[in-house]
Amino acid sequence: MLSILTVVAPIFALILAGWLASRLGVLGTQATTELNRFVVYLALPALLFDIVAHVRWAEIWLPGFIAVFGISCLLMFALTLWLRWRRGRPLADAAIDALNASYSNTGFMGFPLVLVCFGREGLAPTLIASIIVVCGVFAIAIVLIEISLQTQASRGRLALKVGGSLARNPLLVAPLLAALFPITGSQPPAGVDSFLKLLGGAASPCALIALGLFLAGDRKPAEAPRQDGAALLVGFKLLLQPLVAWLLASYVFGLDATLTHLAVLLAALPTGTGPFMLAELYRREAEVTSRVILISTVVSLATVSAYLALAT
């Protein structure tokens, strides 16, 4: 419990910093939007580029683990998307809800927690999980949002419009360009590498501060049904996704004990800031998303601690 609290405390501190900055008037009314745009268009693309450019395929080629974690994420995403869309949610909002239920906070919580609990042996699987979440599931959500927001009746025009939007999206372009480095066996120049690490290092803290700014804003009270929706998404993220990962690892792919524990632990992490960034970027309703991130992070103190107590 103490190790998890040590990892989670900076997350709450950054959210609190954003909340206080808003309440004290340190940052203006547009700070949430502008800070989020900085993350989406500069900091996060730099982080994604840095991660993908330094991938060594030999280190991350763990097909069983990739299948377990990837399928658990995609199942949660697909199930939530279907439930939300079936209940009348627009596709863009349903995609963000689906991301809430499947987007593990592998970057900010995963690496430090795995390092404490499993040592350096767990870093490669954690990197795999980060790539799946940030480059894979995130990309699917962006595609669905873009499709939802286009109004052309013609399928051909719709495809061109969506394709053009995706081609200009830095969150998709950055990892695709970065993949040229591992494919060719080269590395970014030292100066570029330093630039990417400096800029990419701002992504997570700025996103958390933006979340705090949003939570401090004056909004209309959320409707009761949406309150229940947040609880469902938290349950899917913290309970159902790790359960699916455990079943797949134990009974379908036969992973060893260490990889099984890693897959379950990473699946059990709370929702990261990715869904909030997309909700703000595309001007979608972000109240439920912010609540899911906050509640899942608090509740994960108990759920992740309970799993680690049982698993070790």
XYZ file of C-alpha atoms in Angstrom:
312
model
C 0.000 0.000 0.000
C 2.797 2.405 0.867
C 4.566 1.822 -2.466
C 1.354 2.480 -4.413
C 0.630 5.608 -2.376
C 4.153 6.854 -3.144
C 3.500 6.415 -6.866
C -0.006 7.914 -6.798
C 0.732 10.912 -4.533
C 2.428 13.006 -7.296
C -0.625 12.447 -9.507
C -2.942 13.945 -6.906
C -0.420 16.726 -6.223
C -0.390 17.791 -9.879
C -4.199 17.681 -10.123
C -4.347 19.743 -6.915
C -1.836 22.237 -8.350
C -4.099 22.793 -11.354
C -7.168 23.100 -9.138
C -5.475 25.679 -6.903
C -4.128 27.616 -9.892
C -7.682 27.992 -11.154
C -9.243 28.835 -7.788
C -6.561 31.414 -6.985
C -6.809 33.023 -10.417
C -3.207 32.279 -11.321
C -4.253 30.995 -14.754
C -6.981 32.435 -16.976
C -10.285 30.955 -18.093
C -8.790 29.506 -21.288
C -5.912 27.799 -19.486
C -7.495 24.323 -19.558
C -8.001 24.401 -23.321
C -4.648 25.964 -24.156
C -2.634 23.716 -21.841
C -4.416 20.685 -23.244
C -3.641 21.836 -26.805
C 0.022 22.146 -25.832
C -0.029 18.534 -24.641
C -1.862 17.205 -27.700
C 0.058 19.101 -30.378
C 3.553 19.282 -28.853
C 4.348 17.356 -25.672
C 2.504 14.070 -26.251
C 3.619 13.687 -29.911
C 7.210 14.222 -28.724
C 6.744 11.557 -26.044
C 5.240 9.090 -28.536
C 8.029 9.770 -31.033
C 10.658 9.226 -28.337
C 9.099 5.935 -27.169
C 8.682 4.428 -30.640
C 12.027 5.662 -31.984
C 13.908 3.814 -29.232
C 11.999 0.536 -29.413
C 14.121 -2.568 -29.866
C 11.940 -5.252 -31.358
C 13.954 -8.081 -29.787
C 13.219 -6.732 -26.311
C 9.477 -6.242 -26.744
C 8.633 -9.288 -28.849
C 6.525 -11.103 -26.242
C 3.617 -12.345 -28.396
C 1.698 -13.970 -25.534
C 1.844 -10.860 -23.374
C 1.010 -8.612 -26.347
C -2.055 -10.758 -27.072
C -3.251 -10.843 -23.456
C -2.928 -7.155 -22.731
C -4.027 -6.043 -26.204
C -7.140 -8.234 -26.249
C -8.139 -7.186 -22.714
C -7.922 -3.516 -23.756
C -9.786 -4.015 -27.020
C -12.544 -6.102 -25.394
C -13.183 -3.389 -22.801
C -13.114 -0.756 -25.517
C -15.510 -2.657 -27.796
C -17.921 -3.618 -24.990
C -18.161 -0.058 -23.671
C -18.463 1.404 -27.169
C -21.347 -0.964 -27.954
C -23.163 -0.278 -24.680
C -22.833 3.507 -24.953
C -23.727 3.674 -28.645
C -26.702 1.357 -28.128
C -28.021 3.721 -25.437
C -27.990 6.668 -27.822
C -24.611 8.246 -27.184
C -23.028 9.869 -30.277
C -20.176 7.779 -31.654
C -17.570 10.393 -30.636
C -18.745 10.409 -27.004
C -19.116 6.632 -26.964
C -15.508 6.311 -28.186
C -14.263 8.556 -25.359
C -16.288 6.525 -22.844
C -14.749 3.356 -24.300
C -11.308 4.871 -23.850
C -12.170 5.631 -20.216
C -12.810 1.931 -19.631
C -9.662 0.650 -21.369
C -6.903 3.307 -21.162
C -4.516 2.216 -18.387
C -2.237 4.831 -16.850
C 0.855 2.843 -17.823
C 3.099 5.855 -18.313
C 2.648 7.814 -15.107
C 1.839 4.900 -12.775
C 2.871 1.747 -14.603
C 6.627 2.240 -14.867
C 7.327 3.345 -11.273
C 4.964 0.769 -9.771
C 6.341 -2.117 -11.847
C 9.899 -1.063 -11.053
C 9.113 -1.201 -7.318
C 7.232 -4.523 -7.469
C 9.047 -6.461 -10.211
C 12.354 -4.686 -10.822
C 13.820 -4.030 -14.260
C 12.468 -7.380 -15.502
C 9.043 -5.775 -15.771
C 10.041 -2.707 -17.782
C 9.845 -4.305 -21.254
C 6.254 -5.584 -20.744
C 5.318 -2.173 -19.365
C 6.710 -0.516 -22.497
C 4.655 -2.925 -24.613
C 1.525 -2.034 -22.648
C 2.245 1.684 -23.092
C 2.610 1.313 -26.861
C -0.635 -0.691 -27.083
C -2.556 1.860 -25.030
C -1.117 5.123 -26.342
C -0.475 4.188 -29.978
C -3.077 1.462 -30.525
C -6.279 1.953 -28.539
C -5.841 5.730 -28.552
C -5.523 5.720 -32.353
C -8.728 3.665 -32.735
C -10.604 6.183 -30.588
C -9.322 9.074 -32.706
C -10.458 7.346 -35.920
C -13.960 6.772 -34.498
C -14.226 10.361 -33.262
C -13.186 11.720 -36.656
C -15.741 9.488 -38.403
C -18.458 10.653 -35.998
C -17.733 14.341 -36.515
C -17.880 14.265 -40.328
C -21.245 14.990 -41.935
C -20.683 14.101 -45.605
C -23.256 11.690 -46.967
C -20.980 10.252 -49.637
C -18.781 7.436 -48.417
C -15.996 8.523 -50.723
C -16.015 12.084 -49.442
C -16.300 10.821 -45.880
C -13.235 8.607 -46.341
C -11.245 11.495 -47.829
C -12.295 13.866 -45.065
C -11.471 11.405 -42.287
C -8.206 10.415 -43.967
C -7.159 14.052 -44.259
C -7.967 14.722 -40.599
C -6.022 11.667 -39.474
C -3.044 12.607 -41.663
C -2.877 15.970 -39.864
C -3.245 14.508 -36.382
C 0.141 14.673 -34.584
C -0.828 11.866 -32.204
C -0.937 9.483 -35.158
C 1.745 11.019 -37.366
C 4.457 11.151 -34.658
C 4.629 7.400 -33.854
C 4.356 6.468 -37.538
C 7.340 8.664 -38.438
C 9.272 7.440 -35.397
C 8.821 3.826 -36.529
C 11.302 4.540 -39.340
C 14.139 4.497 -36.790
C 13.671 0.939 -35.452
C 12.826 -0.290 -38.954
C 16.089 1.070 -40.353
C 18.084 0.249 -37.209
C 19.104 3.869 -36.668
C 18.755 6.266 -33.730
C 17.672 9.942 -33.575
C 20.585 12.417 -33.401
C 21.667 13.349 -29.875
C 20.268 16.874 -30.115
C 16.902 15.645 -31.380
C 16.857 13.013 -28.649
C 17.384 15.630 -25.928
C 14.684 17.848 -27.449
C 12.170 14.980 -27.499
C 12.860 14.000 -23.898
C 12.561 17.589 -22.643
C 9.332 18.269 -24.521
C 7.847 14.805 -24.000
C 8.526 14.979 -20.271
C 5.967 17.775 -20.014
C 3.085 15.659 -21.364
C 1.888 13.848 -18.228
C 2.303 16.670 -15.677
C 0.682 19.250 -17.954
C -2.237 16.918 -18.698
C -2.798 16.366 -14.967
C -2.659 20.095 -14.247
C -5.165 20.669 -17.075
C -7.401 18.085 -15.419
C -7.160 19.983 -12.119
C -8.038 23.230 -13.900
C -11.084 21.573 -15.436
C -12.254 20.152 -12.099
C -12.055 23.624 -10.538
C -14.221 25.185 -13.233
C -17.856 26.166 -12.693
C -20.162 23.709 -14.456
C -23.743 22.599 -14.267
C -24.305 19.596 -11.988
C -24.069 16.336 -13.875
C -27.267 14.419 -14.369
C -27.848 11.339 -12.271
C -27.698 8.803 -15.154
C -24.254 10.072 -16.107
C -23.130 9.615 -12.486
C -24.048 5.934 -12.841
C -22.192 5.874 -16.145
C -18.994 6.980 -14.455
C -19.328 4.219 -11.856
C -19.786 1.627 -14.617
C -16.686 2.809 -16.455
C -14.606 2.687 -13.264
C -15.853 -0.842 -12.588
C -14.970 -1.966 -16.095
C -11.506 -0.426 -15.821
C -10.462 -1.578 -12.347
C -12.258 -4.922 -12.071
C -13.413 -6.354 -15.392
C -10.333 -5.560 -17.488
C -7.828 -7.186 -15.064
C -10.178 -10.170 -14.717
C -10.223 -10.610 -18.501
C -6.424 -10.283 -18.592
C -6.035 -12.945 -15.896
C -8.381 -15.369 -17.685
C -6.581 -14.893 -20.992
C -3.123 -15.208 -19.439
C -3.984 -18.275 -17.337
C -6.347 -20.284 -19.542
C -5.824 -19.173 -23.150
C -2.195 -18.135 -23.682
C -0.537 -19.909 -20.745
C 1.804 -17.106 -19.687
C 4.305 -17.755 -16.916
C 3.606 -16.380 -13.436
C 5.619 -13.173 -13.855
C 4.083 -12.137 -17.179
C 0.620 -13.060 -15.884
C 1.028 -10.823 -12.837
C 2.370 -8.009 -15.004
C -0.511 -8.256 -17.476
C -3.087 -8.207 -14.685
C -1.394 -5.379 -12.788
C -1.081 -3.160 -15.868
C -4.696 -3.881 -16.834
C -5.784 -2.983 -13.289
C -4.227 0.497 -13.382
C -6.627 3.461 -13.274
C -7.638 5.502 -16.300
C -4.923 7.801 -17.636
C -5.368 11.339 -18.928
C -5.671 10.355 -22.613
C -9.501 10.337 -22.707
C -9.636 13.756 -21.044
C -7.210 15.186 -23.599
C -9.382 13.946 -26.474
C -12.601 15.173 -24.847
C -11.126 18.659 -24.488
C -9.511 18.670 -27.930
C -12.709 17.690 -29.750
C -14.970 19.814 -27.491
C -16.882 16.808 -26.173
C -18.445 16.512 -22.714
C -15.542 15.965 -20.289
C -17.292 15.886 -16.910
C -17.673 12.108 -16.753
C -14.165 11.588 -18.093
C -12.588 13.790 -15.428
C -14.613 12.006 -12.745
C -13.583 8.573 -14.022
C -9.891 9.516 -13.950
C -10.120 10.919 -10.430
C -12.297 8.156 -8.939
C -10.427 5.300 -10.600
C -7.115 6.705 -9.353
C -8.438 6.898 -5.770
C -10.108 3.478 -5.834
C -7.048 1.845 -7.424
C -5.193 2.410 -4.158
C -7.383 -0.346 -2.709
C -7.831 -2.594 -5.762
C -4.199 -2.634 -6.898
C -2.982 -3.057 -3.304
C -5.372 -5.997 -2.853
C -4.104 -7.642 -6.051
C -0.459 -7.217 -5.099
C -1.176 -8.634 -1.646
C -2.775 -11.724 -3.208
C -0.220 -12.129 -5.974
C 2.952 -11.857 -3.859
